[in-house]
C-alpha positions as a printed Julia matrix, in Angstrom:
136×3 Matrix{Float64}:
 14.08   -9.2   46.19
 17.67   -8.95  45.07
 20.04   -6.61  46.81
 22.37   -4.55  44.68
 25.36   -2.75  46.17
 27.25   -0.01  44.41
 30.68    1.16  45.41
 32.2     4.45  44.44
 35.79    4.62  43.22
 38.15    6.24  45.73
 39.33    9.73  44.93
 42.59   11.52  45.63
 43.21   15.21  46.01
 46.55   16.12  44.45
 48.45   19.28  45.36
 51.31   20.6   43.28
 54.04   21.05  45.88
 56.4    22.54  43.28
 54.16   25.63  42.92
 54.2    27.63  46.2
 51.51   30.04  44.94
 48.96   27.24  44.68
 46.8    27.3   47.78
 43.71   25.42  46.62
 43.78   21.69  45.96
 43.29   20.28  42.5
 39.81   18.76  42.08
 39.54   15.16  43.13
 39.91   12.58  40.39
 39.17    8.85  40.54
 42.17    6.57  41.01
 43.07    4.68  37.87
 45.13    1.54  37.98
 46.5     2.17  34.51
 48.2     5.48  35.36
 49.62    6.18  38.85
 49.11    9.62  40.33
 52.15   11.38  41.73
 51.78   14.25  44.18
 55.18   15.65  43.24
 54.23   16.45  39.62
 51.1    18.11  38.29
 48.52   15.92  36.58
 48.41   16.6   32.89
 46.03   15.32  30.26
 48.41   15.94  27.36
 49.75   12.95  25.45
 53.47   12.23  25.94
 55.74   13.35  23.14
 59.04   11.92  21.95
 60.98   14.58  23.89
 59.33   13.77  27.22
 61.03   10.39  27.72
 61.16    9.34  31.4
 64.65    9.54  32.84
 65.8     6.17  34.21
 67.14    7.81  37.4
 63.65    9.13  38.21
 62.1     5.67  38.54
 61.43    4.11  41.9
 63.5     1.03  41.03
 66.52    3.21  40.28
 66.11    5.1   43.55
 65.86    1.87  45.57
 68.95    0.25  44.0
 71.51   -0.51  46.72
 75.03    0.77  46.29
 77.94   -1.48  45.41
 79.39   -1.02  48.9
 76.1    -2.05  50.53
 75.91   -5.12  48.29
 79.52   -6.01  49.07
 78.94   -5.64  52.83
 75.78   -7.73  52.67
 77.62  -10.36  50.62
 80.44  -10.51  53.19
 77.94  -10.9   56.03
 76.16  -13.7   54.18
 79.45  -15.47  53.44
 80.5   -15.31  57.09
 77.05  -16.54  58.2
 77.31  -19.36  55.66
 80.73  -20.38  57.02
 79.38  -20.31  60.58
 76.41  -22.47  59.62
 78.74  -24.9   57.82
 80.82  -25.25  61.0
 77.68  -25.86  63.06
 76.51  -28.43  60.5
 79.85  -30.25  60.69
 79.71  -30.26  64.5
 76.18  -31.64  64.49
 77.13  -34.28  61.92
 80.02  -35.36  64.14
 77.67  -35.58  67.13
 75.23  -37.69  65.11
 78.03  -40.07  64.09
 79.19  -40.41  67.7
 75.63  -41.16  68.86
 75.16  -43.74  66.1
 78.39  -45.53  67.02
 77.51  -45.4   70.73
 74.09  -46.91  70.09
 75.66  -49.66  67.97
 78.11  -50.35  70.8
 75.26  -50.52  73.31
 73.35  -52.94  71.11
 76.48  -55.12  70.84
 76.84  -55.12  74.64
 73.15  -55.97  75.09
 73.59  -58.89  72.7
 76.74  -60.08  74.49
 75.01  -59.93  77.9
 72.0   -61.77  76.5
 74.23  -64.57  75.18
 76.13  -64.76  78.49
 72.94  -64.9   80.57
 71.41  -67.48  78.2
 74.55  -69.59  78.53
 74.46  -69.39  82.32
 70.74  -70.23  82.43
 71.35  -73.17  80.08
 74.18  -74.5   82.25
 72.03  -74.12  85.37
 69.06  -75.93  83.82
 71.26  -78.75  82.53
 72.87  -79.08  85.95
 69.41  -79.36  87.52
 68.41  -82.05  85.01
 71.55  -84.12  85.55
 71.39  -83.8   89.37
 67.76  -84.95  89.43
 68.52  -87.89  87.13
 71.08  -89.18  89.56
 68.49  -89.08  92.36
 65.99  -91.18  90.4
């Protein structure tokens, strides 16, 4: 009892927009991944010849190429953003250094207070011992 599922390939109806007299759509054809279908040009089954070389300016990559001015503007924006981030990084690094030195200073003070308190406690304990000895 195995179940088999079949899926049909999607179809596209292409209309030649360059021909205004065409009012009926071209019959639907299955979509092929090897050859893209363009709605701006009629679908032909003829093999390409040497004279029908694709113009480089007709490709999508050529149409999406940014202009030199746009690239220059984007580059300037990125350079200014980079300089701003560098300044922020330097400020944060300075703050980190200040915090590190402050924490080292606090640790030194804690150590100094610990030594001072230990010295005072030691003097007090020794005073108690010597005072009690005299009473014995």
